[in-house]
Coordinates of C-alpha atoms in Angstrom, one line a residue:
Chain V
X1315 CA -37.8 -20.6 -6.2
X1316 CA -34.5 -22.6 -6.2
X1317 CA -32.0 -21.6 -3.5
X1318 CA -28.5 -23.0 -3.7
X1319 CA -26.3 -22.9 -0.6
X1320 CA -22.6 -23.6 -0.9
X1321 CA -20.9 -25.4 2.0
X1322 CA -17.3 -26.2 2.9
X1323 CA -15.8 -28.9 5.1
X1324 CA -12.9 -27.3 7.0
X1325 CA -10.5 -28.0 9.8
X1326 CA -12.1 -26.9 13.1
X1327 CA -10.8 -23.3 13.5
X1328 CA -10.8 -23.6 17.2
X1329 CA -8.3 -26.4 17.2
X1330 CA -6.0 -26.1 20.3
X1331 CA -2.8 -24.4 18.9
X1332 CA -0.5 -27.1 20.3
X1333 CA -2.3 -29.6 18.0
X1334 CA -2.1 -27.4 15.0
X1335 CA 0.7 -28.8 12.8
X1336 CA 1.6 -28.1 9.2
X1337 CA 2.9 -31.1 7.2
X1338 CA 6.0 -29.8 5.5
X1339 CA 5.6 -32.3 2.6
X1340 CA 2.1 -31.2 1.7
X1341 CA 2.1 -27.7 3.2
X1342 CA -1.3 -28.6 4.7
X1343 CA -2.4 -29.0 8.3
X1344 CA -2.2 -32.5 9.8
X1345 CA -5.8 -33.6 10.2
X1346 CA -5.1 -36.8 12.1
X1347 CA -5.7 -35.3 15.6
X1348 CA -8.3 -32.7 14.7
X1349 CA -11.9 -32.4 13.9
X1350 CA -13.3 -31.4 10.5
X1351 CA -16.5 -29.3 10.6
X1352 CA -18.9 -27.4 8.5
X1353 CA -17.5 -23.9 8.0
X1354 CA -19.4 -21.6 10.4
X1355 CA -20.3 -18.8 7.9
X1356 CA -21.5 -21.5 5.5
X1357 CA -23.7 -22.8 8.3
X1358 CA -25.1 -19.3 8.8
X1359 CA -25.8 -19.3 5.1
X1360 CA -27.5 -22.7 5.3
X1361 CA -29.7 -21.4 8.2
X1362 CA -30.8 -18.3 6.2
X1363 CA -31.5 -20.5 3.2
X1364 CA -33.8 -22.8 5.2
X1365 CA -35.5 -19.8 6.9
X1366 CA -36.2 -18.3 3.5
X1367 CA -37.4 -21.6 2.0
X1368 CA -39.8 -22.0 4.9
X1369 CA -41.3 -18.6 4.3
X1370 CA -41.6 -18.9 0.5
X1371 CA -44.2 -21.3 -0.9
X1372 CA -42.8 -23.6 -3.5
X1373 CA -39.2 -22.8 -2.7
X1374 CA -36.5 -25.5 -2.4
X1375 CA -32.9 -25.6 -1.1
X1376 CA -30.1 -27.5 -2.6
X1377 CA -26.9 -27.8 -0.6
X1378 CA -23.8 -27.9 -2.8
X1379 CA -20.3 -28.9 -1.7
X1380 CA -17.0 -29.2 -3.6
X1381 CA -15.1 -31.9 -1.8
X1382 CA -14.0 -35.5 -1.4
X1383 CA -16.2 -38.3 0.0
X1384 CA -15.5 -37.2 3.6
X1385 CA -17.2 -33.9 3.0
X1386 CA -20.5 -35.6 2.6
X1387 CA -20.7 -35.2 6.3
X1388 CA -21.6 -31.5 5.8
X1389 CA -24.2 -32.4 3.2
X1390 CA -25.8 -34.8 5.7
X1391 CA -25.9 -32.0 8.1
X1392 CA -27.6 -29.8 5.5
X1393 CA -30.1 -32.6 4.9
X1394 CA -30.7 -32.8 8.7
X1395 CA -31.4 -29.0 8.5
X1396 CA -34.1 -30.1 6.0
X1397 CA -32.4 -29.1 2.8
X1398 CA -34.3 -30.6 -0.1
X1399 CA -31.4 -31.9 -2.0
X1400 CA -27.6 -32.4 -1.7
X1401 CA -25.0 -32.3 -4.4
X1402 CA -21.3 -33.1 -4.1
X1403 CA -18.8 -32.1 -6.9
X1404 CA -15.5 -33.7 -7.1
X1405 CA -12.5 -35.0 -9.1
X1406 CA -9.4 -36.6 -7.6
X1407 CA -7.1 -33.9 -9.0
X1408 CA -9.0 -31.0 -7.4
X1409 CA -7.1 -31.0 -4.2
X1410 CA -5.1 -27.8 -4.7
X1411 CA -7.8 -25.4 -6.0
X1412 CA -8.0 -21.8 -5.0
X1413 CA -11.1 -19.6 -5.0
X1414 CA -11.1 -18.9 -8.8
X1415 CA -11.5 -22.4 -10.1
X1416 CA -13.8 -23.3 -7.1
X1417 CA -16.0 -20.4 -8.1
X1418 CA -16.0 -21.5 -11.7
X1419 CA -16.8 -25.2 -10.9
X1420 CA -19.5 -24.3 -8.4
X1421 CA -21.1 -21.9 -10.9
X1422 CA -21.1 -24.6 -13.6
X1423 CA -22.7 -27.0 -11.1
X1424 CA -25.4 -24.5 -10.4
X1425 CA -26.0 -24.1 -14.2
X1426 CA -26.2 -27.9 -14.5
X1427 CA -28.8 -27.9 -11.7
X1428 CA -30.9 -25.6 -13.9
X1429 CA -29.8 -22.3 -12.2
X1430 CA -30.9 -20.7 -9.0
X1431 CA -32.8 -17.6 -8.0
X1432 CA -30.5 -17.2 -5.1
X1433 CA -27.0 -18.5 -4.2
X1434 CA -25.8 -18.2 -0.7
X1435 CA -22.4 -18.9 0.6
X1436 CA -20.3 -18.1 3.6
X1437 CA -18.4 -14.8 3.4
X1438 CA -15.1 -16.7 3.7
X1439 CA -14.1 -20.2 4.9
X1440 CA -12.1 -20.4 8.1
X1441 CA -9.2 -22.3 6.6
X1442 CA -7.6 -20.3 3.7
X1443 CA -9.9 -17.3 4.3
X1444 CA -9.7 -15.9 0.7
X1445 CA -13.2 -14.5 0.6
X1446 CA -13.2 -15.1 -3.2
X1447 CA -15.7 -17.8 -4.0
X1448 CA -18.9 -15.7 -3.7
X1449 CA -17.8 -12.8 -5.9
X1450 CA -16.2 -15.2 -8.4
X1451 CA -19.4 -17.2 -8.7
X1452 CA -21.3 -14.0 -9.3
X1453 CA -19.0 -13.1 -12.2
X1454 CA -19.2 -16.6 -13.6
X1455 CA -23.0 -16.6 -13.4
X1456 CA -23.2 -13.0 -14.6
X1457 CA -25.3 -11.9 -11.6
X1458 CA -24.9 -9.3 -8.9
X1459 CA -23.2 -10.1 -5.6
X1460 CA -23.7 -8.6 -2.2
X1461 CA -21.0 -9.5 0.3
X1462 CA -21.2 -9.7 4.2
X1463 CA -24.9 -10.1 4.4
X1464 CA -26.4 -10.8 7.8
X1465 CA -30.1 -11.0 7.0
X1466 CA -32.4 -11.0 3.9
X1467 CA -36.0 -11.1 2.7
X1468 CA -37.7 -11.4 -0.6
X1469 CA -39.8 -8.5 -1.8
X1470 CA -41.3 -9.4 -5.1
X1471 CA -38.5 -10.1 -7.5
X1472 CA -36.0 -8.2 -5.4
X1473 CA -33.9 -9.4 -2.5
X1474 CA -33.6 -7.0 0.4
X1475 CA -30.3 -7.7 2.1
X1476 CA -28.8 -6.2 5.3
X1477 CA -25.1 -5.9 4.7
X1478 CA -22.2 -4.8 6.8
X1479 CA -20.8 -1.4 5.6
X1480 CA -18.1 1.0 6.6
X1481 CA -19.2 2.6 9.9
X1482 CA -22.5 0.8 10.2
X1483 CA -24.6 -1.3 7.9
X1484 CA -26.8 -0.8 4.8
X1485 CA -29.9 -2.4 3.5
X1486 CA -29.8 -2.9 -0.3
X1487 CA -32.2 -4.1 -2.8
X1488 CA -30.8 -6.4 -5.5
X1489 CA -32.6 -8.2 -8.4
X1490 CA -32.7 -12.0 -8.4
X1491 CA -30.8 -14.1 -9.4
X1492 CA -28.0 -13.0 -7.2
X1493 CA -25.1 -14.3 -5.0
X1494 CA -25.0 -13.3 -1.4
X1495 CA -22.1 -14.0 1.0
X1496 CA -23.2 -14.4 4.6
X1497 CA -21.7 -13.4 7.9
X1498 CA -23.0 -14.4 11.4
X1499 CA -25.8 -12.5 13.1
X1500 CA -28.4 -13.0 15.7
X1501 CA -30.9 -13.6 12.9
X1502 CA -29.0 -16.6 11.4
X1503 CA -27.8 -18.6 14.4
X1504 CA -27.8 -22.2 13.1
X1505 CA -30.7 -24.3 14.5
X1506 CA -30.2 -27.6 16.3
X1507 CA -31.5 -30.3 13.9
X1508 CA -34.2 -32.6 15.2
X1509 CA -33.2 -36.2 16.0
X1510 CA -35.8 -37.4 13.5
X1511 CA -34.3 -35.2 10.7
X1512 CA -30.8 -36.3 11.5
X1513 CA -32.0 -39.9 11.2
X1514 CA -33.8 -39.2 7.9
X1515 CA -30.8 -37.4 6.5
X1516 CA -28.7 -40.6 6.8
X1517 CA -30.7 -42.3 4.1
X1518 CA -31.2 -39.4 1.7
X1519 CA -29.5 -39.4 -1.6
X1520 CA -26.4 -37.3 -2.3
X1521 CA -25.9 -36.6 -6.0
X1522 CA -22.3 -36.7 -7.3
X1523 CA -21.2 -34.4 -10.2
X1524 CA -17.8 -35.2 -11.8
X1525 CA -15.9 -33.2 -14.4
X1526 CA -17.8 -34.8 -17.3
X1527 CA -21.1 -33.8 -15.8
X1528 CA -20.3 -30.1 -16.0
X1529 CA -19.4 -27.9 -18.9
X1530 CA -16.1 -26.7 -17.5
X1531 CA -13.5 -24.4 -19.1
X1532 CA -10.3 -26.3 -18.5
X1533 CA -8.3 -23.1 -18.2
X1534 CA -10.6 -21.6 -15.6
X1535 CA -10.3 -24.9 -13.6
X1536 CA -6.6 -24.3 -13.1
X1537 CA -5.6 -22.6 -9.8
X1538 CA -4.7 -19.0 -10.1
X1539 CA -2.2 -19.3 -7.2
X1540 CA -0.2 -22.1 -5.7
X1541 CA 0.8 -22.5 -2.1
X1542 CA 4.6 -23.1 -2.2
X1543 CA 5.3 -23.0 1.5
X1544 CA 3.4 -22.9 4.7
X1545 CA 4.7 -22.5 8.2
X1546 CA 3.3 -21.9 11.7
X1547 CA 3.5 -18.3 12.9
X1548 CA 4.8 -18.0 16.3
X1549 CA 2.9 -15.1 17.8
X1550 CA 2.6 -16.3 21.4
X1551 CA 3.8 -13.7 23.8
X1552 CA 4.7 -14.0 27.4
X1553 CA 1.7 -12.9 29.3
X1554 CA 2.4 -11.3 32.7
X1555 CA -0.4 -12.4 35.0
X1556 CA -1.0 -9.7 37.6
X1557 CA -1.0 -10.8 41.3
X1558 CA -4.1 -10.0 43.4
X1559 CA -6.9 -11.5 45.4
X1560 CA -9.9 -9.7 44.2
X1561 CA -11.2 -7.4 41.5
X1562 CA -10.4 -4.2 43.2
X1563 CA -6.8 -5.2 44.0
X1564 CA -6.2 -6.5 40.5
X1565 CA -7.8 -3.3 39.0
X1566 CA -5.4 -1.2 41.1
X1567 CA -2.4 -3.3 39.8
X1568 CA -3.5 -3.0 36.3
X1569 CA -4.1 0.8 36.4
X1570 CA -0.6 1.2 37.9
X1571 CA 0.9 -1.0 35.2
X1572 CA -0.8 0.9 32.4
X1573 CA 0.3 4.3 33.8
X1574 CA 3.9 3.0 34.3
X1575 CA 4.0 1.8 30.7
X1576 CA 3.0 5.3 29.6
X1577 CA 0.2 3.9 27.4
X1578 CA -2.3 6.2 29.0
Chain K
X879 CA 7.7 -7.1 -14.0
X880 CA 5.6 -4.3 -15.6
X881 CA 3.6 -1.7 -13.9
X882 CA 1.3 -1.8 -10.9
X883 CA -2.1 -0.2 -10.9
X884 CA -3.3 0.6 -7.4
X885 CA -6.9 1.5 -6.6
X886 CA -6.7 4.3 -4.1
X887 CA -10.2 5.1 -2.8
X888 CA -10.8 8.6 -1.4
X889 CA -12.9 9.8 1.5
X890 CA -13.7 13.5 1.1
X891 CA -10.6 14.9 -0.5
X892 CA -8.0 12.6 1.0
X893 CA -7.1 8.9 0.6
X894 CA -8.7 6.3 2.8
X895 CA -6.2 4.7 5.3
X896 CA -6.4 1.5 3.2
X897 CA -5.8 3.4 0.0
X898 CA -2.7 5.0 1.4
X899 CA -1.4 1.6 2.6
X900 CA -2.0 0.2 -0.8
X901 CA 0.2 2.9 -2.5
X902 CA 3.0 2.6 0.0
X903 CA 3.0 -1.2 -0.4
X904 CA 2.9 -0.9 -4.2
X905 CA 5.8 1.5 -4.1
X906 CA 7.8 -0.9 -2.0
X907 CA 6.9 -3.7 -4.5
X908 CA 7.9 -1.6 -7.5
X909 CA 11.3 -0.9 -5.9
X910 CA 12.0 -4.7 -5.8
X911 CA 10.4 -5.7 -9.1
X912 CA 10.7 -2.7 -11.3
X913 CA 8.0 -0.9 -13.2
X914 CA 5.9 2.1 -12.1
X915 CA 3.1 2.6 -9.6
X916 CA 0.0 4.0 -11.2
X917 CA -2.8 5.0 -8.8
X918 CA -6.4 5.3 -9.9
X919 CA -9.0 7.5 -8.3
X920 CA -12.7 7.4 -9.0
X921 CA -15.2 10.1 -8.3
X922 CA -14.9 13.8 -8.2
X923 CA -12.7 16.4 -6.6
X924 CA -9.8 13.9 -6.9
X925 CA -6.9 16.4 -7.3
X926 CA -5.9 16.6 -3.7
X927 CA -6.1 12.8 -3.3
X928 CA -4.1 12.3 -6.5
X929 CA -1.4 14.5 -5.1
X930 CA -1.4 12.5 -1.9
X931 CA -1.1 9.2 -3.9
X932 CA 1.9 10.7 -5.7
X933 CA 3.4 11.8 -2.3
X934 CA 3.0 8.2 -1.1
X935 CA 4.9 6.8 -4.1
X936 CA 2.7 6.8 -7.2
X937 CA 4.4 7.9 -10.5
X938 CA 1.1 8.5 -12.2
X939 CA -2.3 9.2 -10.7
X940 CA -5.2 8.5 -13.1
X941 CA -8.4 10.3 -12.2
X942 CA -11.8 9.3 -13.5
X943 CA -13.9 12.3 -12.7
X944 CA -17.5 11.3 -12.9
X945 CA -20.2 12.3 -10.4
X946 CA -21.8 8.8 -10.6
X947 CA -18.5 7.4 -9.3
X948 CA -18.5 9.6 -6.2
X949 CA -20.6 7.1 -4.3
X950 CA -19.3 3.5 -4.2
X951 CA -21.2 1.0 -6.3
X952 CA -19.7 -2.4 -6.7
X953 CA -20.9 -3.1 -10.3
X954 CA -19.9 0.4 -11.5
X955 CA -16.5 0.2 -9.8
X956 CA -15.7 -3.3 -11.2
X957 CA -16.6 -2.1 -14.7
X958 CA -14.6 1.1 -14.4
X959 CA -11.5 -0.5 -12.8
X960 CA -11.4 -3.2 -15.4
X961 CA -11.6 -0.5 -18.1
X962 CA -8.7 1.4 -16.5
X963 CA -6.6 -1.7 -16.0
X964 CA -7.0 -2.6 -19.7
X965 CA -6.1 0.9 -20.7
X966 CA -2.9 1.0 -18.7
X967 CA 0.2 -1.0 -19.1
X968 CA -0.1 -2.9 -15.9
X969 CA -0.1 -6.6 -15.0
X970 CA -0.7 -6.2 -11.2
X971 CA -3.6 -4.5 -9.5
X972 CA -3.4 -3.8 -5.8
X973 CA -6.6 -3.1 -3.8
X974 CA -6.9 -2.6 -0.1
X975 CA -8.8 -5.6 1.2
X976 CA -11.1 -3.4 3.2
X977 CA -14.9 -3.5 3.1
X978 CA -14.8 -2.4 -0.6
X979 CA -11.9 -4.6 -1.5
X980 CA -13.8 -7.6 -0.2
X981 CA -16.4 -6.9 -2.9
X982 CA -14.0 -6.1 -5.6
X983 CA -11.0 -8.5 -5.7
X984 CA -12.8 -11.7 -6.7
X985 CA -14.9 -9.9 -9.3
X986 CA -12.0 -8.1 -10.8
X987 CA -9.8 -11.2 -11.0
X988 CA -12.6 -13.3 -12.6
X989 CA -13.4 -10.6 -15.1
X990 CA -9.7 -10.0 -16.0
X991 CA -8.9 -13.7 -16.0
X992 CA -6.2 -12.9 -13.5
X993 CA -4.9 -14.6 -10.4
X994 CA -6.2 -13.4 -7.1
X995 CA -4.4 -13.3 -3.7
X996 CA -6.2 -11.8 -0.7
X997 CA -5.1 -10.7 2.8
X998 CA -1.6 -10.2 1.6
X999 CA 0.7 -8.8 4.2
X1000 CA 4.1 -9.0 2.5
X1001 CA 6.0 -10.3 -0.5
X1002 CA 9.5 -11.6 -1.4
X1003 CA 11.5 -12.0 -4.5
X1004 CA 13.9 -14.9 -5.0
X1005 CA 15.4 -16.0 -8.3
X1006 CA 13.1 -13.7 -10.3
X1007 CA 10.1 -15.3 -8.6
X1008 CA 7.7 -13.1 -6.8
X1009 CA 6.1 -14.7 -3.7
X1010 CA 3.1 -13.3 -1.9
X1011 CA 2.8 -13.9 1.8
X1012 CA -0.4 -14.1 3.7
X1013 CA -1.7 -15.5 7.0
X1014 CA -3.8 -18.7 6.7
X1015 CA -5.8 -20.8 9.2
X1016 CA -6.9 -17.9 11.4
X1017 CA -3.4 -16.5 11.5
X1018 CA -2.1 -19.7 13.0
X1019 CA 0.2 -20.0 10.0
X1020 CA 1.6 -18.1 7.0
X1021 CA 1.3 -19.2 3.4
X1022 CA 3.6 -18.3 0.6
X1023 CA 2.0 -18.2 -2.8
X1024 CA 3.1 -17.9 -6.4
X1025 CA 0.6 -17.0 -9.1
X1026 CA 0.1 -18.9 -12.4
X1027 CA -1.6 -16.3 -14.6
X1028 CA 0.0 -13.4 -16.4
X1029 CA -2.1 -10.8 -14.4
X1030 CA -2.8 -10.7 -10.7
X1031 CA -5.2 -8.8 -8.5
X1032 CA -3.9 -8.5 -4.9
X1033 CA -6.0 -7.7 -1.8
X1034 CA -3.8 -6.1 0.7
X1035 CA -4.7 -6.8 4.4
X1036 CA -5.7 -3.7 6.3
X1037 CA -3.2 -2.4 8.9
X1038 CA -0.5 -4.6 7.5
X1039 CA 1.8 -1.7 6.3
X1040 CA 3.6 1.0 8.2
X1041 CA 2.5 4.1 6.4
X1042 CA 4.2 6.5 8.8
X1043 CA 7.6 5.5 7.5
X1044 CA 7.1 6.1 3.8
X1045 CA 9.6 8.4 2.2
X1046 CA 7.9 11.3 0.6
X1047 CA 8.1 10.9 -3.1
X1048 CA 8.2 13.8 -5.5
X1049 CA 7.4 14.0 -9.1
X1050 CA 4.5 12.3 -10.8
X1051 CA 1.8 13.4 -13.1
X1052 CA -2.0 13.4 -12.8
X1053 CA -3.7 12.1 -16.0
X1054 CA -7.5 12.3 -16.4
X1055 CA -9.1 9.2 -17.9
X1056 CA -12.6 8.9 -19.4
X1057 CA -15.2 6.3 -18.4
X1058 CA -18.7 6.6 -19.7
X1059 CA -20.5 5.5 -16.5
X1060 CA -24.2 5.0 -16.7
X1061 CA -26.9 4.5 -14.1
X1062 CA -28.0 1.3 -15.7
X1063 CA -24.7 -0.3 -14.4
X1064 CA -25.9 0.3 -10.8
X1065 CA -28.0 -2.8 -10.2
X1066 CA -27.8 -2.8 -6.4
X1067 CA -29.9 -0.1 -4.9
X1068 CA -29.3 1.4 -1.5
X1069 CA -32.5 1.3 0.6
X1070 CA -31.1 2.7 3.8
X1071 CA -27.7 3.3 5.5
X1072 CA -27.4 3.0 9.2
X1073 CA -24.5 4.6 10.9
X1074 CA -22.7 3.0 13.8
X1075 CA -24.1 3.5 17.3
X1076 CA -22.2 3.7 20.5
X1077 CA -18.9 4.8 19.1
X1078 CA -17.7 8.1 17.5
X1079 CA -14.3 6.8 16.6
X1080 CA -13.8 4.1 13.9
X1081 CA -12.4 1.0 15.4
X1082 CA -9.8 0.8 12.7
X1083 CA -8.5 4.3 13.7
X1084 CA -8.8 4.0 17.5
X1085 CA -5.7 4.2 19.6
X1086 CA -7.4 2.5 22.6
X1087 CA -10.1 -0.2 22.3
X1088 CA -12.0 -1.7 25.2
X1089 CA -13.7 -4.8 23.8
X1090 CA -16.3 -7.0 25.5
X1091 CA -17.2 -10.6 25.0
X1092 CA -19.6 -13.3 26.3
X1093 CA -18.0 -13.1 29.8
X1094 CA -19.7 -9.7 30.3
X1095 CA -22.9 -11.8 30.9
X1096 CA -25.2 -9.5 29.0
X1097 CA -25.6 -6.2 27.1
X1098 CA -25.6 -4.0 30.2
X1099 CA -21.9 -4.8 30.7
X1100 CA -21.2 -2.7 27.6
X1101 CA -22.2 0.5 29.3
X1102 CA -19.5 0.0 31.9
X1103 CA -17.0 -0.6 29.0
X1104 CA -18.3 2.6 27.3
X1105 CA -17.5 4.6 30.5
X1106 CA -14.0 3.2 30.7
X1107 CA -13.4 3.7 27.0
X1108 CA -14.6 7.3 27.1
X1109 CA -12.3 8.0 30.1
X1110 CA -9.3 6.6 28.2
X1111 CA -10.2 8.5 25.0
X1112 CA -10.9 5.2 23.2
X1113 CA -13.7 3.3 21.8
X1114 CA -15.7 0.1 22.4
X1115 CA -15.4 -3.1 20.4
X1116 CA -16.9 -6.6 20.8
X1117 CA -16.3 -10.2 20.1
X1118 CA -18.3 -12.1 17.5
X1119 CA -20.1 -14.0 20.3
X1120 CA -21.3 -10.7 21.9
X1121 CA -22.5 -9.4 18.5
X1122 CA -24.2 -12.7 17.6
X1123 CA -26.0 -12.6 20.9
X1124 CA -27.4 -9.2 19.9
X1125 CA -25.9 -7.4 22.8
X1126 CA -24.2 -4.8 20.5
X1127 CA -24.5 -4.0 16.8
X1128 CA -22.4 -6.1 14.4
X1129 CA -20.3 -3.1 13.3
X1130 CA -18.6 -3.2 16.7
X1131 CA -17.2 -6.6 16.0
X1132 CA -13.4 -6.9 16.2
X1133 CA -11.8 -9.8 14.4
X1134 CA -11.0 -11.2 11.0
X1135 CA -14.6 -10.9 9.9
X1136 CA -15.2 -7.6 11.6
X1137 CA -12.8 -4.7 12.1
X1138 CA -9.1 -5.5 11.8
X1139 CA -7.5 -3.2 14.4
X1140 CA -4.1 -2.0 15.4
X1141 CA -4.5 0.1 18.6
X1142 CA -1.8 1.0 21.1
X1143 CA -3.8 -0.6 23.8
X1144 CA -6.4 -3.4 23.4
X1145 CA -8.3 -4.4 26.6
X1146 CA -10.2 -7.7 26.0
X1147 CA -12.9 -8.0 28.7
X1148 CA -14.5 -11.4 29.1
X1149 CA -13.3 -12.5 25.7
X1150 CA -11.9 -16.1 25.4
X1151 CA -10.0 -15.4 22.2
X1152 CA -11.4 -17.4 19.3
X1153 CA -9.0 -17.7 16.4
X1154 CA -10.8 -15.2 14.2
X1155 CA -10.8 -12.6 17.1
X1156 CA -7.1 -13.1 17.6
X1157 CA -6.5 -12.7 13.9
X1158 CA -8.2 -9.2 14.0
X1159 CA -5.9 -8.0 16.8
X1160 CA -2.6 -9.3 15.4
X1161 CA -1.1 -5.8 15.2
X1162 CA -2.3 -4.4 18.5
X1163 CA 0.7 -3.2 20.5
X1164 CA -0.3 -4.0 24.1
X1165 CA -3.1 -6.4 24.8
X1166 CA -4.6 -6.7 28.3
X1167 CA -6.9 -9.8 28.9
X1168 CA -9.4 -9.9 31.7
X1169 CA -11.0 -13.3 32.0
X1170 CA -11.9 -15.8 34.7
X1171 CA -10.4 -18.8 32.8
X1172 CA -6.6 -18.7 32.9
X1173 CA -6.6 -21.4 30.1
X1174 CA -8.4 -19.0 27.6
X1175 CA -6.5 -18.6 24.4
X1176 CA -6.6 -14.8 24.8
X1177 CA -3.8 -15.1 27.4
X1178 CA -1.5 -16.6 24.7
X1179 CA -1.8 -13.3 22.9
X1180 CA -2.0 -10.9 25.9
X1181 CA 0.9 -9.0 27.3
X1182 CA -0.8 -8.4 30.6
X1183 CA -3.3 -10.9 32.1
X1184 CA -5.9 -10.4 34.9
X1185 CA -7.6 -13.6 36.0
X1186 CA -10.8 -12.5 37.6
X1187 CA -14.4 -11.8 37.0
X1188 CA -14.5 -8.7 34.7
X1189 CA -17.6 -7.5 36.4
X1190 CA -15.6 -6.8 39.6
X1191 CA -12.5 -5.5 37.8
X1192 CA -14.0 -3.0 35.3
X1193 CA -15.8 -0.7 37.8
X1194 CA -12.8 -0.7 40.1
X1195 CA -10.4 0.0 37.2
X1196 CA -12.6 2.9 36.0
X1197 CA -12.6 4.4 39.4
X1198 CA -8.9 4.1 39.9
X1199 CA -8.0 5.5 36.5
X1200 CA -10.5 8.4 37.0
X1201 CA -8.5 9.4 40.1
X1202 CA -5.1 9.0 38.3
X1203 CA -6.0 10.6 34.9
X1204 CA -8.4 13.4 35.8

């Protein structure tokens, strides 16, 4: 069973707000003072992929990332998680892609890899937060898609997936191959890779696919939307910190304030 | 610009809050760009919801009456909505980016070879160009986007529109459409559906939310929050950290990847304020933060701050409010 997990290298979403700056020339954040990390939902997806691989005899995991050379860092992390293979897909002119072309290119990369029984990806990346890539890949591959999955298991040819739903959650059964987009849960908290695996990951091969390696539709490789302007939203409010020495005193102050504001 | 097709999902015999927002937004868009708003309702007993869509601003409400469509199924809905879009003279489809919209928008856009923009909160028109506005980078910034394809599918962020201010619109017709739905289209089978525990009120609809995070120290802290929330007529929420720790079910998660909320009062207890959490409470009116660390990002968003151990504040607050309110 071949499992492909799609990863993304993103600006650390917990960057201190005062260091978050948008470059007005590029409309992109200034990365010079900030860390780049593996997107957290993608990391949850990676953890689930490895767990499933370890429970399924003969299964393998390929980590796939569309990104420049720097993004190999997330593929090294996947290899340290003991992913079996790592593939990076890139062309210099792919800087400004949105979810539609990314979904197309990743789907074509998966086809080039010989297909997959299961494709996992984060529900959305913490930078642009479109939530499009999983569903678009499913359309491109002609397979079903279940979004916001927290846990999964294989039952014969079916995948049983727990998925967040309106007012609770559902367990659904979906035929393989399928695309699942993953959210965080107690069942998929990413592991800490072993030092030995981190060391081994440094020397493992990362395969590079370029445009000519994939059967791409040039129209579908074009972005569907272009970012024409980006600016920082100023949502900070003046917080009134209540005076008081202990919990009881502060609680009294707070109750009085809420009643005075006529919120209650 | 030509017409707008808006997917207005119904719950029982009325529109979902997201569906209502989507019609009001579409109506505002049509006022700026021209064209008509055409709502589409799938399922059965749609007449009341169709009238509601017209009251919110739709010129036409298409109903596809089919028992199979009464329960949401992603494959079936994608097939049916694409069929309706192609039947109608529209170049824009608006869908609430709620739980269902998150399944649908990417699929619809890829199938229709349309552009897709999600989490849209507003638009503007300059020099004939339509620009879509949405938050990016965990709501730390806004992005303005223009589309490149002749058709576009738009996912409208929940709670981004003020539906109480819509002008009641009169005149519109209800047109039934046919779609030959079959069971073979439903490839994803429901095994079990688990309803939310702890809370009777949907987080998205709650007027008051008391939310807990890692600072509570464990799952037992949530029963204190439940007592306070019940006293205030509100409901309990949680941060991603508390849900990930397994202290409460994932459906209580407030944040960009959980429930996007807009209560009158949001009390964040032991929550530091990760960016995705703050993005989910953007539209809360008054935010109270109770946390030991005055440097926590939650205090940048809060209107009222209490710097103390929440485990000492919450029981005292409940006791004091019980005396005042009861």
